[in-house]
Amino acid sequence: MSESLLCALTEDLLVRVLHHLNSHADRKSCRLVCKHLHRVESLTRTSIRILRIEFLLALFHKFPNIQELDLSLCPRIDDGAVRIMLTQGSPTWTRGLKRLVLSRATGLGHSGLEQLVRACPLLEAVDVSHCWGFGDREAAAISCGTGLRELNMDKCLALTDIGLAMIAVGCSRLESLSLKWCFQISDLAVDLLCKKCFHLKFLDVSFLKITSESLRSIASLLNLEVLVMVGCSLVDDAGLQYLENGCPLLKAIDVSRCNCISSSGLISLVSGHEDLVQIGAGYCLSELSAPLVHCLKNLKQLSVIRIDGVRVSDFILQTIGKNCKSIVEFGLSKCVGVTNMGIMHLVSGCDSLKILDLTCCRSITDAAIYTIADSCPDLVCLRLESCDMVTENCIYHLGSSCLLLEELDLTDCSGINDTALKYLSGCSELLRLKLGLCTNISDIGLSHIANNCPKIAELDLYRCVYIGDDGLAALASGCRKLMKLNVSYCNRITDKGMEYLSHLGELSELEMRGLSNVTSIGIKAVALSCKRLADLDLKHCDKIDDSGFWALAFYSQNLRQVSGICISQLHYFCLLNNKGIQPPNRK
């Protein structure tokens, strides 16, 4: 589209044009060639993810209407940086912020956090997940955000009942709260939370050491719609019985890995909530009993069932297929008793399935996949890890029938070869593809995928020993949106392959352990060009020397995690992060 034509479009139409440009690269290209699109995006853009903290103020000047700020990929954010941002910039740049993402911002302390929260009067959502050092002082800082409606504190390991109490009192408008892995929270704090934050609609207490007494408190939440309590090993059937007559709006519950829960407790829960849409009960039941399946018949809106690790039978799967027609997602990972016949019965009845997980269901063969492909044309995700009896024959049916497929896991499926990948390339909507341990695929098969599946963002080629430089060349040419790539132990890859990878501008995660033929020359090429690279695994890459680590330390400014470096090499990163040391020679 020429710039003269764009000039004739109204701002509303230009906004629609921008809306259909999904990737950062596409938007950037349009901004560079059309000043009108540049102006419209500047005025309408509401979210931004910062990679370098020093660019933040300039970007807020450029995009004055930002409502969501994501600093999760900004490794240098700390209290000092926050103080500089708030004192040197325009005093109004934080006034419109409604959402603040600080996930993994481990350098930030309670002082900087409080300054940020107080500077954002409209703040509604904060994410400090995986800030493992955060505790009660940081909770006190967050409690200053009295208008908060969403808070994610997953893996804030130092958080105790005291900190949660401060949040409950200060942020009484909360509607969504996630406390996963906050191990020091007890029943006492959960009880206070339920009394103060009675607007809660979403609550995640996974892996907390709470008992059924917490569920007695949670049952009083009249607006709760989603309860996630994975791994709450002290909760038993009595807790689910409290929920039976509470939480009248409950739509989804996940009790996976709650070892003290039985079918009896789930029956009580289901009996009291006929509007349930989603049930997760993986690794907590010995088997899926007939009485429980009978209760599922009454859940007319049930669309998601995850029962990973449970013993099932053909009869049980047939019963579900006949009576739960609205199912769109079914999780059977590592279930015992899954057969071709059972899957055929299930998918013949549940023809609206979009997500099916058959991980480690080793008895599944091509026959079951044929029926899945024929019965579920809207399938978007299929997981077949370690289903090593499937071959290229069933992939032909998937490639011709399931054209909406976005995710496929074929890890450790030894029957998958280049012919299978040729058939699979008909699924042009693929976003995530896992081929780890598929030792019969080569550059030829990978080229079919690269040439026909341009939307792929995640690709796993772990120990695909026949993948080499030519395969990476095809990826660099055809899959320009690739963000996550695993080529660990693909020992045919050399520095030439790394040079091809350097053309992937969106690449943020790269696992390349055990690449014995890659040297510092190859890693320099990646460091120079892959500016978004945040996570890198270099274990057992023995030919990468100090010059390669110098290049990473200087050019890969957004790296937040590097695996496989020794103390002396880590020293380079420390020096370059704190002093104005010059980069290594580019040659």
Coordinates of C-alpha atoms in Angstrom, one line a residue:
M1 CA 0.0 0.0 0.0
S2 CA 1.5 3.3 -1.1
E3 CA 1.9 6.3 1.3
S4 CA -0.3 8.5 -1.1
L5 CA -3.1 6.0 -0.7
L6 CA -2.7 5.9 3.1
C7 CA -3.0 9.7 3.2
A8 CA -6.5 9.4 1.9
L9 CA -7.6 7.2 4.7
T10 CA -9.3 8.5 7.8
E11 CA -7.7 8.0 11.2
D12 CA -10.3 5.3 12.1
L13 CA -9.3 3.3 9.0
L14 CA -5.6 3.8 9.8
V15 CA -6.2 2.5 13.3
R16 CA -7.8 -0.6 11.7
V17 CA -4.7 -1.1 9.5
L18 CA -2.5 -1.0 12.6
H19 CA -4.7 -3.4 14.4
H20 CA -4.1 -6.1 11.7
L21 CA -0.3 -5.7 12.0
N22 CA 0.4 -8.3 14.6
S23 CA 4.2 -8.2 15.0
H24 CA 6.5 -5.5 16.3
A25 CA 8.5 -5.7 13.1
D26 CA 5.5 -5.1 10.9
R27 CA 4.5 -2.0 12.9
K28 CA 8.0 -0.7 12.8
S29 CA 8.3 -1.1 9.1
C30 CA 5.0 0.8 8.5
R31 CA 6.1 3.6 10.9
L32 CA 9.3 4.0 8.9
V33 CA 7.6 4.3 5.5
C34 CA 4.4 6.2 6.4
K35 CA 4.4 9.3 8.6
H36 CA 0.6 9.1 8.9
L37 CA 0.6 5.6 10.4
H38 CA 3.4 6.8 12.6
R39 CA 1.3 9.7 13.9
V40 CA -1.8 7.5 14.4
E41 CA 0.1 4.8 16.3
S42 CA 1.8 7.4 18.5
L43 CA -1.7 8.7 19.6
T44 CA -3.5 5.3 19.8
R45 CA -0.9 2.9 21.2
T46 CA -1.8 2.0 24.8
S47 CA 0.8 -0.7 25.8
I48 CA 4.5 -0.9 25.6
R49 CA 7.2 -3.4 26.5
I50 CA 10.6 -1.9 27.4
L51 CA 13.8 -3.7 26.7
R52 CA 16.2 -1.0 27.8
I53 CA 15.4 1.2 30.7
E54 CA 17.3 4.2 29.4
F55 CA 14.8 4.5 26.5
L56 CA 11.7 4.6 28.7
L57 CA 11.2 8.4 29.0
A58 CA 11.8 9.0 25.3
L59 CA 9.2 6.3 24.4
F60 CA 6.6 7.8 26.8
H61 CA 7.2 11.2 25.1
K62 CA 6.7 9.5 21.7
F63 CA 3.6 7.5 22.9
P64 CA 1.7 9.8 25.3
N65 CA -1.3 7.6 25.9
I66 CA 0.4 4.4 27.3
Q67 CA -1.8 2.6 29.8
E68 CA 0.2 -0.6 30.2
L69 CA 4.0 -0.7 30.9
D70 CA 5.9 -4.0 30.8
L71 CA 9.3 -4.0 32.3
S72 CA 9.6 -7.8 32.6
L73 CA 12.4 -7.9 30.0
C74 CA 14.3 -5.0 31.4
P75 CA 17.1 -6.6 33.5
R76 CA 18.5 -3.4 34.9
I77 CA 15.4 -2.0 36.6
D78 CA 16.2 -1.1 40.3
D79 CA 15.3 1.5 42.8
G80 CA 17.8 4.0 41.5
A81 CA 16.5 3.6 37.9
V82 CA 13.0 4.2 39.2
R83 CA 14.0 7.3 41.1
I84 CA 15.7 8.7 38.0
M85 CA 12.7 8.0 35.8
L86 CA 10.3 9.7 38.2
T87 CA 12.5 12.8 38.8
Q88 CA 14.0 13.5 35.3
G89 CA 11.0 12.8 33.1
S90 CA 7.7 14.7 32.7
P91 CA 5.7 14.6 35.9
T92 CA 2.7 13.4 33.9
W93 CA 4.1 10.2 32.2
T94 CA 2.8 7.9 34.9
R95 CA -0.6 9.5 35.4
G96 CA -2.4 7.4 32.7
L97 CA -0.8 4.0 33.6
K98 CA -3.3 1.3 34.6
R99 CA -1.2 -1.8 34.3
L100 CA 2.4 -2.4 35.5
V101 CA 4.2 -5.6 34.7
L102 CA 7.3 -6.1 36.8
S103 CA 7.6 -9.9 36.5
R104 CA 11.2 -11.1 37.3
A105 CA 12.3 -7.5 38.2
T106 CA 14.4 -9.0 41.0
G107 CA 16.6 -5.8 41.2
L108 CA 13.7 -3.7 42.3
G109 CA 13.2 -3.1 46.1
H110 CA 10.3 -1.9 48.2
S111 CA 11.4 1.7 48.0
G112 CA 11.3 1.9 44.2
L113 CA 8.1 -0.2 44.0
E114 CA 6.3 2.1 46.4
Q115 CA 7.4 5.2 44.4
L116 CA 6.1 3.6 41.2
V117 CA 2.8 2.6 42.7
R118 CA 2.2 6.0 44.3
A119 CA 3.1 7.8 41.0
C120 CA 0.3 5.9 39.2
P121 CA -3.1 7.1 40.6
L122 CA -5.1 5.1 38.0
L123 CA -3.2 1.8 38.6
E124 CA -5.5 -1.2 38.4
A125 CA -3.1 -4.1 37.8
V126 CA 0.3 -5.1 39.1
D127 CA 2.4 -8.2 38.2
V128 CA 5.4 -8.9 40.4
S129 CA 5.5 -12.7 39.8
H130 CA 8.8 -14.5 40.1
C131 CA 10.3 -11.6 42.1
W132 CA 11.5 -14.3 44.5
G133 CA 13.0 -11.8 47.0
F134 CA 9.7 -9.9 47.5
G135 CA 8.1 -10.1 50.9
D136 CA 6.2 -8.1 53.4
R137 CA 7.8 -4.7 52.7
E138 CA 7.1 -5.0 49.0
A139 CA 3.5 -6.0 49.9
A140 CA 3.2 -2.9 52.0
A141 CA 4.4 -0.9 49.0
I142 CA 1.8 -2.5 46.7
S143 CA -1.0 -1.9 49.3
C144 CA -0.6 1.8 48.5
G145 CA -2.4 1.1 45.3
T146 CA -5.9 1.4 46.7
G147 CA -7.5 1.1 43.3
L148 CA -5.9 -2.2 42.4
R149 CA -8.2 -4.8 40.9
E150 CA -5.6 -7.4 39.7
L151 CA -2.4 -8.5 41.5
N152 CA 0.0 -11.4 40.6
M153 CA 2.5 -12.3 43.3
D154 CA 3.4 -15.8 42.1
K155 CA 6.7 -17.0 43.7
C156 CA 7.2 -14.0 46.0
L157 CA 8.8 -16.4 48.4
A158 CA 9.3 -14.0 51.3
L159 CA 5.7 -13.0 51.5
T160 CA 4.0 -13.9 54.8
D161 CA 0.6 -13.5 56.4
I162 CA 1.6 -10.0 57.5
G163 CA 2.2 -8.8 54.0
L164 CA -1.0 -10.4 52.6
A165 CA -2.9 -8.8 55.5
M166 CA -1.6 -5.4 54.4
I167 CA -2.7 -6.0 50.8
A168 CA -6.1 -7.3 52.0
V169 CA -6.7 -4.1 54.0
G170 CA -5.2 -1.6 51.5
C171 CA -6.5 -3.2 48.2
S172 CA -10.1 -4.1 49.1
R173 CA -11.2 -3.7 45.5
L174 CA -9.2 -6.7 44.3
E175 CA -11.0 -8.9 41.8
S176 CA -8.0 -11.1 40.8
L177 CA -5.2 -12.4 43.0
S178 CA -2.5 -15.0 42.3
L179 CA -0.4 -16.3 45.2
K180 CA 1.1 -19.4 43.7
W181 CA 4.2 -20.7 45.5
C182 CA 3.9 -18.1 48.3
F183 CA 4.7 -20.9 50.7
Q184 CA 4.5 -18.9 53.9
I185 CA 0.9 -18.0 53.6
S186 CA -1.5 -19.8 56.0
D187 CA -5.2 -20.2 56.7
L188 CA -5.1 -17.1 58.9
A189 CA -4.2 -14.7 56.1
V190 CA -6.6 -16.4 53.6
D191 CA -9.5 -15.9 56.1
L192 CA -8.7 -12.2 56.4
L193 CA -8.3 -11.9 52.7
C194 CA -11.8 -13.4 52.1
K195 CA -13.3 -11.0 54.7
K196 CA -11.8 -7.8 53.2
C197 CA -11.6 -8.6 49.5
F198 CA -15.1 -9.9 48.9
H199 CA -15.1 -8.7 45.2
L200 CA -12.6 -11.5 44.3
K201 CA -13.5 -13.3 41.1
F202 CA -10.2 -15.1 40.5
L203 CA -8.0 -16.7 43.2
D204 CA -4.9 -18.9 42.8
V205 CA -3.6 -20.5 46.0
S206 CA -1.6 -23.2 44.3
F207 CA 1.1 -25.0 46.4
L208 CA 0.2 -23.1 49.6
K209 CA 0.3 -25.0 52.9
I210 CA -3.3 -24.2 53.6
T211 CA -5.9 -26.6 54.9
S212 CA -9.6 -27.2 54.3
E213 CA -10.2 -24.3 56.8
S214 CA -9.1 -21.9 54.0
L215 CA -11.8 -23.4 51.7
R216 CA -14.4 -22.7 54.5
S217 CA -13.3 -19.0 54.2
I218 CA -13.2 -19.1 50.4
A219 CA -16.7 -20.5 50.2
S220 CA -17.9 -17.1 51.5
L221 CA -16.8 -15.3 48.3
L222 CA -20.0 -14.7 46.5
N223 CA -18.4 -13.4 43.3
L224 CA -15.7 -16.0 42.9
E225 CA -15.7 -17.5 39.4
V226 CA -12.2 -19.2 39.2
L227 CA -10.4 -21.1 42.0
V228 CA -7.0 -22.6 41.3
M229 CA -5.5 -24.7 44.1
V230 CA -3.0 -27.0 42.5
G231 CA -0.8 -28.9 44.8
C232 CA -2.6 -28.0 48.1
S233 CA -1.7 -31.3 49.7
L234 CA -3.4 -30.5 53.1
V235 CA -6.8 -29.9 51.6
D236 CA -9.2 -32.9 51.7
D237 CA -12.8 -33.8 50.7
A238 CA -14.2 -31.8 53.7
G239 CA -12.8 -28.6 52.1
L240 CA -14.7 -29.4 48.8
Q241 CA -17.8 -30.0 50.8
Y242 CA -17.5 -26.4 52.2
L243 CA -17.5 -25.2 48.6
E244 CA -20.5 -27.3 47.7
N245 CA -22.9 -24.7 49.2
G246 CA -20.6 -21.7 48.7
C247 CA -19.2 -19.6 45.8
P248 CA -22.5 -19.6 43.8
L249 CA -20.9 -18.1 40.7
L250 CA -18.0 -20.6 40.5
K251 CA -17.2 -21.5 36.8
A252 CA -13.8 -23.1 37.0
I253 CA -11.8 -25.1 39.6
D254 CA -8.4 -26.9 39.5
V255 CA -7.6 -29.3 42.3
S256 CA -4.8 -31.1 40.4
R257 CA -2.1 -32.7 42.7
C258 CA -4.3 -32.3 45.8
N259 CA -3.4 -35.8 47.1
C260 CA -6.1 -35.9 49.8
I261 CA -9.0 -35.4 47.5
S262 CA -11.1 -38.3 46.2
S263 CA -14.0 -38.7 43.7
S264 CA -16.4 -38.3 46.7
G265 CA -15.2 -34.7 47.3
L266 CA -15.4 -33.8 43.6
I267 CA -18.9 -35.2 43.4
S268 CA -19.9 -32.9 46.3
L269 CA -18.4 -29.9 44.5
V270 CA -20.0 -30.8 41.1
S271 CA -23.4 -31.4 42.7
G272 CA -23.4 -27.8 44.1
H273 CA -22.3 -26.1 40.9
E274 CA -24.1 -27.1 37.7
D275 CA -22.8 -24.1 35.9
L276 CA -19.1 -25.3 36.0
V277 CA -17.3 -24.7 32.8
Q278 CA -13.8 -26.0 33.7
I279 CA -12.5 -28.9 35.9
G280 CA -8.9 -29.7 36.5
A281 CA -8.3 -32.9 38.6
G282 CA -4.9 -34.3 37.4
Y283 CA -2.8 -36.5 39.6
C284 CA -5.2 -36.5 42.5
L285 CA -7.5 -39.4 41.7
S286 CA -6.6 -43.1 41.3
E287 CA -9.3 -43.5 38.6
L288 CA -12.1 -41.7 37.0
S289 CA -15.1 -43.4 38.7
A290 CA -18.5 -44.1 37.1
P291 CA -20.4 -42.1 39.8
L292 CA -18.2 -39.0 39.1
V293 CA -18.7 -39.3 35.3
H294 CA -22.4 -39.6 36.0
C295 CA -22.4 -36.3 37.8
L296 CA -20.6 -34.7 34.8
K297 CA -23.7 -35.3 32.7
N298 CA -25.4 -32.5 34.6
L299 CA -22.8 -29.9 33.7
K300 CA -24.3 -28.7 30.4
Q301 CA -21.8 -25.9 30.0
L302 CA -18.7 -28.0 30.8
S303 CA -16.0 -27.3 28.1
V304 CA -12.7 -28.1 29.7
I305 CA -11.7 -31.3 31.5
R306 CA -8.1 -32.1 32.6
I307 CA -7.6 -35.4 34.3
D308 CA -3.9 -36.1 33.7
G309 CA -2.4 -39.2 35.3
V310 CA -5.8 -40.8 36.1
R311 CA -6.8 -44.4 35.2
V312 CA -9.6 -44.4 32.6
S313 CA -11.4 -47.0 30.5
D314 CA -13.0 -47.2 27.1
F315 CA -16.4 -47.2 28.7
I316 CA -15.7 -44.0 30.7
L317 CA -14.4 -42.1 27.6
Q318 CA -17.4 -43.3 25.6
T319 CA -19.8 -42.1 28.3
I320 CA -18.1 -38.7 28.4
G321 CA -18.2 -38.5 24.6
K322 CA -22.0 -39.3 24.6
N323 CA -22.9 -36.9 27.4
C324 CA -20.5 -34.0 27.4
K325 CA -21.0 -32.6 23.9
S326 CA -19.7 -29.1 24.7
I327 CA -16.1 -30.2 25.6
V328 CA -13.5 -28.1 23.7
E329 CA -10.4 -29.2 25.7
F330 CA -9.6 -32.6 27.2
G331 CA -6.4 -33.4 29.0
L332 CA -5.4 -37.1 29.3
S333 CA -1.6 -36.7 29.7
K334 CA 0.0 -39.8 31.3
C335 CA -3.4 -41.4 31.8
V336 CA -3.5 -45.2 32.2
G337 CA -5.9 -47.2 30.1
V338 CA -6.1 -44.8 27.1
T339 CA -6.7 -46.9 23.9
N340 CA -7.5 -46.3 20.3
M341 CA -11.1 -47.4 20.9
G342 CA -11.5 -45.0 23.9
I343 CA -10.2 -42.0 21.9
M344 CA -12.4 -42.9 18.9
H345 CA -15.5 -43.0 21.1
L346 CA -14.5 -39.7 22.8
V347 CA -13.9 -37.6 19.7
S348 CA -16.8 -39.0 17.8
G349 CA -19.1 -37.5 20.4
C350 CA -17.0 -34.4 21.3
D351 CA -16.6 -33.1 17.7
S352 CA -16.1 -29.5 19.0
L353 CA -12.7 -30.4 20.5
K354 CA -10.0 -27.8 20.0
I355 CA -7.3 -29.0 22.4
L356 CA -6.4 -32.6 23.1
D357 CA -3.5 -33.8 25.3
L358 CA -2.4 -37.4 24.8
T359 CA 1.1 -37.0 26.2
C360 CA 2.6 -40.5 27.0
C361 CA -0.5 -42.3 26.0
R362 CA 1.8 -44.9 24.4
S363 CA -0.9 -47.3 23.1
I364 CA -2.2 -44.7 20.7
T365 CA -1.6 -45.5 17.0
D366 CA -2.4 -44.0 13.6
A367 CA -6.0 -45.3 13.8
A368 CA -6.9 -43.0 16.7
I369 CA -5.3 -40.0 15.0
Y370 CA -7.3 -40.7 11.8
T371 CA -10.5 -40.4 13.8
I372 CA -9.3 -37.3 15.6
A373 CA -8.5 -35.6 12.2
D374 CA -11.8 -36.6 10.7
S375 CA -14.0 -35.7 13.7
C376 CA -12.3 -32.5 15.0
P377 CA -11.7 -30.1 12.1
D378 CA -11.5 -27.2 14.5
L379 CA -8.5 -28.7 16.4
V380 CA -5.9 -26.1 17.3
C381 CA -3.7 -28.0 19.7
L382 CA -2.7 -31.7 19.8
R383 CA 0.0 -33.1 22.2
L384 CA 1.4 -36.5 21.3
E385 CA 4.7 -36.6 23.2
S386 CA 6.0 -40.2 23.5
C387 CA 3.2 -41.6 21.4
D388 CA 5.9 -43.5 19.4
M389 CA 3.5 -45.7 17.5
V390 CA 2.2 -42.8 15.3
T391 CA 3.8 -42.5 11.8
E392 CA 3.7 -40.2 8.8
N393 CA 0.5 -41.8 7.7
C394 CA -1.6 -40.1 10.4
I395 CA 0.2 -36.8 9.9
Y396 CA -1.1 -36.8 6.3
H397 CA -4.6 -36.8 7.7
L398 CA -3.8 -34.0 10.2
G399 CA -2.2 -31.9 7.5
S400 CA -5.1 -32.2 5.2
S401 CA -8.0 -32.0 7.7
C402 CA -6.9 -29.9 10.7
L403 CA -6.0 -26.7 8.9
L404 CA -6.5 -24.6 12.0
L405 CA -3.8 -26.4 14.0
E406 CA -1.6 -24.0 15.9
E407 CA 0.3 -26.3 18.3
L408 CA 1.6 -29.8 17.8
D409 CA 3.8 -31.8 20.1
L410 CA 5.6 -34.8 18.5
T411 CA 8.4 -35.0 21.0
D412 CA 10.0 -38.5 21.1
C413 CA 7.8 -39.8 18.3
S414 CA 10.2 -42.1 16.5
G415 CA 7.9 -42.7 13.6
I416 CA 8.0 -39.0 12.5
N417 CA 10.3 -38.4 9.4
D418 CA 10.8 -35.9 6.6
T419 CA 7.7 -37.2 4.8
A420 CA 5.6 -36.5 7.9
L421 CA 6.9 -32.9 8.0
K422 CA 6.0 -32.5 4.4
Y423 CA 2.4 -33.5 5.1
L424 CA 2.4 -31.3 8.3
S425 CA 3.4 -28.2 6.3
G426 CA -0.2 -28.0 5.1
C427 CA -1.0 -26.6 8.5
S428 CA 0.0 -23.1 7.7
E429 CA -1.4 -21.7 11.0
L430 CA 1.2 -23.5 13.1
L431 CA 2.6 -21.4 15.9
R432 CA 4.3 -24.0 18.2
L433 CA 5.9 -27.2 17.0
K434 CA 7.9 -29.6 19.2
L435 CA 10.0 -32.2 17.4
G436 CA 12.6 -33.0 20.1
L437 CA 14.1 -36.5 19.9
C438 CA 12.6 -37.1 16.5
T439 CA 15.9 -38.5 15.2
N440 CA 14.6 -39.3 11.7
I441 CA 14.0 -35.8 10.5
S442 CA 16.6 -33.7 8.6
D443 CA 17.1 -30.3 7.0
I444 CA 14.8 -31.5 4.1
G445 CA 11.8 -32.0 6.3
L446 CA 12.5 -28.8 8.3
S447 CA 12.6 -26.9 5.0
H448 CA 9.1 -28.0 4.2
I449 CA 7.9 -26.5 7.6
A450 CA 9.9 -23.3 7.1
N451 CA 8.6 -22.7 3.6
N452 CA 4.9 -23.2 4.4
C453 CA 4.5 -22.3 8.1
P454 CA 5.6 -18.7 8.4
K455 CA 3.8 -18.0 11.6
I456 CA 5.8 -20.4 13.8
A457 CA 7.0 -18.6 17.0
E458 CA 8.2 -21.6 19.0
L459 CA 10.2 -24.6 17.6
D460 CA 11.9 -27.4 19.6
L461 CA 14.5 -29.5 17.7
Y462 CA 16.2 -31.0 20.8
R463 CA 18.6 -33.8 19.8
C464 CA 17.4 -33.8 16.2
V465 CA 20.8 -35.0 15.1
Y466 CA 20.3 -34.6 11.4
I467 CA 19.4 -31.0 11.6
G468 CA 22.3 -28.7 10.4
D469 CA 23.1 -25.3 8.9
D470 CA 20.8 -25.8 5.8
G471 CA 17.8 -26.3 8.1
L472 CA 18.6 -23.1 10.0
A473 CA 19.0 -21.2 6.7
A474 CA 15.5 -22.3 5.8
L475 CA 14.2 -21.2 9.2
A476 CA 15.9 -17.8 8.9
S477 CA 14.2 -17.3 5.5
G478 CA 10.8 -18.6 6.1
C479 CA 10.1 -18.3 9.9
R480 CA 10.9 -14.6 10.6
K481 CA 8.6 -14.5 13.6
L482 CA 10.4 -17.2 15.5
M483 CA 10.8 -16.2 19.2
K484 CA 11.8 -19.5 20.9
L485 CA 14.2 -22.1 19.5
N486 CA 15.8 -25.2 20.9
V487 CA 18.6 -26.7 18.8
S488 CA 20.5 -28.4 21.7
Y489 CA 22.8 -31.3 20.7
C490 CA 22.1 -30.7 17.0
N491 CA 25.8 -31.2 16.4
R492 CA 25.8 -30.6 12.6
I493 CA 25.2 -26.9 13.3
T494 CA 28.3 -24.7 12.9
D495 CA 29.0 -21.0 13.0
K496 CA 27.4 -20.8 9.6
G497 CA 24.1 -21.9 11.1
M498 CA 24.5 -19.3 13.9
E499 CA 25.0 -16.6 11.2
Y500 CA 21.6 -17.7 9.7
L501 CA 20.0 -17.5 13.1
S502 CA 21.2 -13.9 13.5
H503 CA 18.6 -12.9 10.9
L504 CA 15.8 -13.8 13.3
G505 CA 15.1 -10.4 14.8
E506 CA 12.3 -11.6 17.1
L507 CA 14.4 -14.3 18.7
S508 CA 14.2 -14.0 22.5
E509 CA 15.0 -17.6 23.8
L510 CA 17.7 -19.8 22.4
E511 CA 18.7 -23.2 23.8
M512 CA 21.9 -24.4 22.1
R513 CA 23.6 -26.6 24.6
G514 CA 26.1 -29.2 23.4
L515 CA 26.8 -27.5 20.0
S516 CA 30.3 -28.7 19.8
N517 CA 31.0 -27.1 16.4
V518 CA 29.9 -23.6 17.3
T519 CA 32.7 -21.1 18.3
S520 CA 32.8 -17.5 19.5
I521 CA 32.4 -16.4 15.9
G522 CA 28.9 -17.9 15.7
I523 CA 27.8 -16.5 19.1
K524 CA 29.1 -13.1 18.2
A525 CA 26.8 -13.0 15.1
V526 CA 23.8 -13.8 17.3
A527 CA 24.8 -11.3 19.9
L528 CA 25.2 -8.5 17.4
S529 CA 21.9 -9.0 15.6
C530 CA 19.4 -10.7 18.0
K531 CA 18.7 -7.6 20.1
R532 CA 15.7 -9.2 21.8
L533 CA 17.6 -12.2 23.1
A534 CA 16.7 -12.6 26.8
D535 CA 17.4 -16.3 27.7
L536 CA 20.3 -18.3 26.4
D537 CA 21.6 -21.8 27.2
L538 CA 25.2 -22.4 26.3
K539 CA 26.0 -25.5 28.4
H540 CA 28.7 -27.8 26.9
C541 CA 29.4 -25.4 24.0
D542 CA 33.1 -25.9 24.7
K543 CA 34.5 -24.0 21.7
I544 CA 33.0 -20.7 22.8
D545 CA 35.8 -18.7 24.5
D546 CA 36.1 -15.4 26.3
S547 CA 35.7 -13.3 23.2
G548 CA 32.2 -14.8 22.6
F549 CA 31.2 -14.0 26.2
W550 CA 32.6 -10.5 25.8
A551 CA 30.3 -10.0 22.7
L552 CA 27.3 -11.3 24.6
A553 CA 28.0 -9.1 27.6
F554 CA 28.3 -6.0 25.5
Y555 CA 25.8 -6.4 22.6
S556 CA 23.0 -8.5 24.2
Q557 CA 21.9 -5.9 26.6
N558 CA 18.5 -7.6 27.3
L559 CA 19.9 -10.9 28.5
R560 CA 18.3 -11.9 31.8
Q561 CA 19.5 -15.5 32.0
V562 CA 22.6 -17.2 30.6
S563 CA 23.2 -20.9 31.4
G564 CA 26.5 -22.6 31.0
I565 CA 29.0 -19.9 31.9
C566 CA 31.7 -20.1 34.6
I567 CA 32.6 -17.5 37.2
S568 CA 35.4 -15.9 35.2
Q569 CA 33.1 -15.4 32.2
L570 CA 30.3 -14.1 34.4
H571 CA 32.8 -11.4 35.4
Y572 CA 32.5 -9.8 32.0
F573 CA 28.8 -9.3 32.4
C574 CA 29.3 -7.7 35.8
L575 CA 32.0 -5.3 34.5
L576 CA 30.0 -4.2 31.5
N577 CA 26.9 -3.7 33.5
N578 CA 28.6 -1.4 35.9
K579 CA 31.4 0.4 34.0
G580 CA 31.9 1.9 30.6
I581 CA 34.1 -0.8 29.2
Q582 CA 34.5 -0.9 25.5
P583 CA 33.1 -3.8 23.5
P584 CA 35.3 -6.6 22.1
N585 CA 36.7 -6.4 18.6
R586 CA 33.9 -7.2 16.0
K587 CA 36.2 -9.2 13.8

